[in-house]
Amino acid sequence: MLQSWRALPQPSWPRTPRRWLPVGVAAVTWVTTTPMRTWTPILTAIRATTTPTRWSRCCDRCRLRRGCWRACGAGASGPAHPGPQGAARKGGPYRDLDADIRGFYDAIDHGWLLTFLQHRIADRRVLRLIRKWLGAGVIENGTWTKSVAGAPQGASASPLLANVYLHYVFDLWADWWRRRYAHGDVIIVRFADDHIVGFEHQRDAQRFLSDLRERLAKFCLELAPEKTRLIEFGRHAARRRRARGLGRPESFEFLGFTHTCAKTKSGRFMRKRITVSKRMRAKLREVNDELKRRRHQPIPEQGRWLASVVRGHLAYYAVPGNTDAVAAFRTQATRHWYRALRRRSQRTRLNWERMNRLATRWLPPARPMHPWPNANAIRLRVHLARFQHADQGVCARRSG
């Protein structure tokens, strides 16, 4: 028998030294031994919201067998290699819209979110639990504050609920806008609240940006001006900007990479992905501080820990064309390790010859860990699919 449940207030956690964010950890006041068969229909209803046929193909966040690498590959290959029609014969889209929603997780409207969930979940008990969890509130310095908007960051269900919210607010509307107003090819890639939109014509890009602001305002959202840009990008961007007396094409950041226009050794256009420099510097500072704390541990123990850090960095950032950046990360981590080991004693005999042997012994080499994005496979991922009539009806009613 399903018993009553009450959400606990959420603690606050510092995101930066200047800003504090509420971190929500799902918790209950007590635990009961409910038979699993009681939760089976509820979990089945929730699972129905994550089936591939319910999502748009431009979304890669919080979905089965999808993730940031699928979105990053689409962002690296989609606008440069568009679909079989339109811009494919003209060199691809020439305008990229890099947009980010300001304080998205803090601005989610609870009323709209529950309305969207009712299209997929019929069990009112689940909706009641989600409503309680969203309104649990925050305790800061012993003072309780009620949550009237937003989803708790850090909770396991927040990405799914945020994805449901943007599915109706952005994905369905973007597909409707593309079929109704676009004059050329439009390619959309979204991961959580970050999205990249490629356009063939500048007028389409400008109108989409204006209409997107109006669309988000209806659902209590807004774009962050400092993170939203409309730039000229693509295989012909460098030549056209040079003809107007401008510099090289602008770059943009997406999912930890700086996307730039580059050329291969044979002179063909490629969209190059480079590690964001400020993220790499921040990570190296953390590694340096941790090595100082571990400097008196045995060298094998330090080597295993640093190897896990470098291996994790390579697993994400070691893409084709980014070998120099990941090699620089490994080299700088080795230098920090060298300084930490030399400060263990004033009579140290450690030199670079021995340090290079330690680095070769413990740290993995810097080499590409991922293949080149397949343009034919990415083409199917980034183009928006036709949705079912129920979703299209919701999009038409909300946009009206």
GROMACS .gro file of C-alpha atoms in nm, residues 148-309:
model
  162
  148VAL     CA    1   0.770   2.875  -0.591
  149ALA     CA    2   0.962   2.808  -0.915
  150GLY     CA    3   1.251   2.601  -1.045
  151ALA     CA    4   1.370   2.243  -1.006
  152PRO     CA    5   1.625   2.141  -0.740
  153GLN     CA    6   1.971   2.117  -0.893
  154GLY     CA    7   2.160   1.803  -0.804
  155ALA     CA    8   1.855   1.577  -0.777
  156SER     CA    9   1.838   1.275  -1.005
  157ALA     CA   10   1.495   1.361  -1.147
  158SER     CA   11   1.571   1.727  -1.228
  159PRO     CA   12   1.734   1.661  -1.569
  160LEU     CA   13   1.436   1.451  -1.676
  161LEU     CA   14   1.183   1.711  -1.564
  162ALA     CA   15   1.383   1.989  -1.729
  163ASN     CA   16   1.396   1.787  -2.048
  164VAL     CA   17   1.018   1.743  -2.043
  165TYR     CA   18   0.979   2.119  -1.994
  166LEU     CA   19   1.202   2.212  -2.288
  167HIS     CA   20   1.051   1.939  -2.505
  168TYR     CA   21   0.721   2.126  -2.508
  169VAL     CA   22   0.861   2.479  -2.478
  170PHE     CA   23   1.144   2.458  -2.732
  171ASP     CA   24   1.167   2.133  -2.932
  172LEU     CA   25   0.810   2.111  -3.062
  173TRP     CA   26   0.796   2.484  -3.127
  174ALA     CA   27   1.130   2.479  -3.313
  175ASP     CA   28   1.007   2.203  -3.544
  176TRP     CA   29   0.683   2.395  -3.607
  177TRP     CA   30   0.879   2.717  -3.676
  178ARG     CA   31   1.119   2.540  -3.913
  179ARG     CA   32   0.839   2.392  -4.124
  180ARG     CA   33   0.643   2.717  -4.135
  181TYR     CA   34   0.891   3.006  -4.160
  182ALA     CA   35   1.235   2.875  -4.262
  183HIS     CA   36   1.346   2.951  -4.619
  184GLY     CA   37   1.658   2.733  -4.602
  185ASP     CA   38   1.814   2.451  -4.409
  186VAL     CA   39   1.786   2.467  -4.027
  187ILE     CA   40   1.980   2.231  -3.801
  188ILE     CA   41   1.919   2.218  -3.426
  189VAL     CA   42   2.123   2.050  -3.152
  190ARG     CA   43   2.015   2.082  -2.788
  191PHE     CA   44   2.171   1.946  -2.470
  192ALA     CA   45   1.980   2.052  -2.158
  193ASP     CA   46   1.938   2.431  -2.179
  194ASP     CA   47   2.231   2.482  -2.420
  195HIS     CA   48   2.148   2.467  -2.788
  196ILE     CA   49   2.312   2.540  -3.122
  197VAL     CA   50   2.104   2.631  -3.427
  198GLY     CA   51   2.253   2.649  -3.775
  199PHE     CA   52   2.084   2.852  -4.050
  200GLU     CA   53   2.140   2.881  -4.421
  201HIS     CA   54   2.003   3.237  -4.445
  202GLN     CA   55   2.072   3.528  -4.212
  203ARG     CA   56   1.710   3.648  -4.217
  204ASP     CA   57   1.599   3.309  -4.085
  205ALA     CA   58   1.850   3.335  -3.801
  206GLN     CA   59   1.742   3.685  -3.703
  207ARG     CA   60   1.371   3.599  -3.711
  208PHE     CA   61   1.424   3.277  -3.515
  209LEU     CA   62   1.613   3.464  -3.243
  210SER     CA   63   1.337   3.724  -3.213
  211ASP     CA   64   1.060   3.463  -3.208
  212LEU     CA   65   1.254   3.249  -2.960
  213ARG     CA   66   1.268   3.535  -2.710
  214GLU     CA   67   0.892   3.579  -2.735
  215ARG     CA   68   0.834   3.205  -2.703
  216LEU     CA   69   1.046   3.170  -2.389
  217ALA     CA   70   0.885   3.476  -2.230
  218LYS     CA   71   0.548   3.297  -2.237
  219PHE     CA   72   0.693   3.027  -2.012
  220CYS     CA   73   0.882   3.254  -1.768
  221LEU     CA   74   1.219   3.202  -1.938
  222GLU     CA   75   1.468   3.434  -2.105
  223LEU     CA   76   1.793   3.409  -2.295
  224ALA     CA   77   2.118   3.513  -2.130
  225PRO     CA   78   2.247   3.810  -2.337
  226GLU     CA   79   2.610   3.742  -2.245
  227LYS     CA   80   2.584   3.380  -2.367
  228THR     CA   81   2.364   3.430  -2.675
  229ARG     CA   82   2.532   3.521  -3.001
  230LEU     CA   83   2.455   3.505  -3.371
  231ILE     CA   84   2.782   3.447  -3.556
  232GLU     CA   85   2.892   3.382  -3.912
  233PHE     CA   86   3.023   3.029  -3.936
  234GLY     CA   87   3.082   2.759  -4.194
  235ARG     CA   88   3.309   2.665  -4.480
  236HIS     CA   89   3.275   3.001  -4.658
  237ALA     CA   90   3.282   3.225  -4.349
  238ALA     CA   91   3.656   3.298  -4.366
  239ARG     CA   92   3.648   3.396  -4.734
  240ARG     CA   93   3.342   3.619  -4.697
  241ARG     CA   94   3.474   3.796  -4.389
  242ARG     CA   95   3.809   3.850  -4.555
  243ALA     CA   96   3.633   4.009  -4.854
  244ARG     CA   97   3.463   4.256  -4.617
  245GLY     CA   98   3.792   4.338  -4.445
  246LEU     CA   99   3.709   4.151  -4.125
  247GLY     CA  100   3.916   3.906  -3.927
  248ARG     CA  101   3.889   3.531  -3.898
  249PRO     CA  102   3.548   3.374  -3.819
  250GLU     CA  103   3.427   3.385  -3.461
  251SER     CA  104   3.423   3.079  -3.241
  252PHE     CA  105   3.173   2.956  -2.982
  253GLU     CA  106   3.179   2.725  -2.682
  254PHE     CA  107   2.953   2.422  -2.655
  255LEU     CA  108   2.979   2.132  -2.408
  256GLY     CA  109   3.331   2.215  -2.295
  257PHE     CA  110   3.475   2.264  -2.644
  258THR     CA  111   3.560   2.577  -2.841
  259HIS     CA  112   3.431   2.524  -3.195
  260THR     CA  113   3.636   2.703  -3.460
  261CYS     CA  114   3.663   2.709  -3.839
  262ALA     CA  115   3.978   2.531  -3.958
  263LYS     CA  116   4.120   2.339  -4.252
  264THR     CA  117   4.264   1.994  -4.289
  265LYS     CA  118   4.610   1.925  -4.429
  266SER     CA  119   4.453   1.884  -4.773
  267GLY     CA  120   4.287   2.227  -4.748
  268ARG     CA  121   3.930   2.111  -4.685
  269PHE     CA  122   3.705   2.282  -4.433
  270MET     CA  123   3.661   2.127  -4.090
  271ARG     CA  124   3.497   2.234  -3.768
  272LYS     CA  125   3.767   2.199  -3.507
  273ARG     CA  126   3.698   2.130  -3.142
  274ILE     CA  127   3.947   2.255  -2.883
  275THR     CA  128   3.927   2.226  -2.505
  276VAL     CA  129   3.797   2.544  -2.343
  277SER     CA  130   4.110   2.705  -2.197
  278LYS     CA  131   3.954   2.838  -1.877
  279ARG     CA  132   3.816   2.492  -1.792
  280MET     CA  133   4.155   2.331  -1.846
  281ARG     CA  134   4.327   2.591  -1.628
  282ALA     CA  135   4.070   2.541  -1.352
  283LYS     CA  136   4.116   2.164  -1.364
  284LEU     CA  137   4.495   2.196  -1.353
  285ARG     CA  138   4.467   2.417  -1.045
  286GLU     CA  139   4.260   2.148  -0.874
  287VAL     CA  140   4.516   1.883  -0.972
  288ASN     CA  141   4.800   2.096  -0.838
  289ASP     CA  142   4.627   2.150  -0.504
  290GLU     CA  143   4.548   1.781  -0.469
  291LEU     CA  144   4.905   1.678  -0.555
  292LYS     CA  145   5.033   1.907  -0.280
  293ARG     CA  146   4.811   1.725  -0.031
  294ARG     CA  147   4.924   1.385  -0.160
  295ARG     CA  148   5.295   1.461  -0.197
  296HIS     CA  149   5.397   1.242   0.101
  297GLN     CA  150   5.203   0.938  -0.017
  298PRO     CA  151   5.389   0.654  -0.193
  299ILE     CA  152   5.462   0.726  -0.557
  300PRO     CA  153   5.253   0.429  -0.687
  301GLU     CA  154   4.951   0.561  -0.499
  302GLN     CA  155   5.001   0.911  -0.640
  303GLY     CA  156   5.056   0.767  -0.987
  304ARG     CA  157   4.733   0.567  -0.980
  305TRP     CA  158   4.534   0.872  -0.872
  306LEU     CA  159   4.688   1.106  -1.130
  307ALA     CA  160   4.646   0.841  -1.400
  308SER     CA  161   4.273   0.826  -1.326
  309VAL     CA  162   4.250   1.205  -1.362
   0.00000   0.00000   0.00000
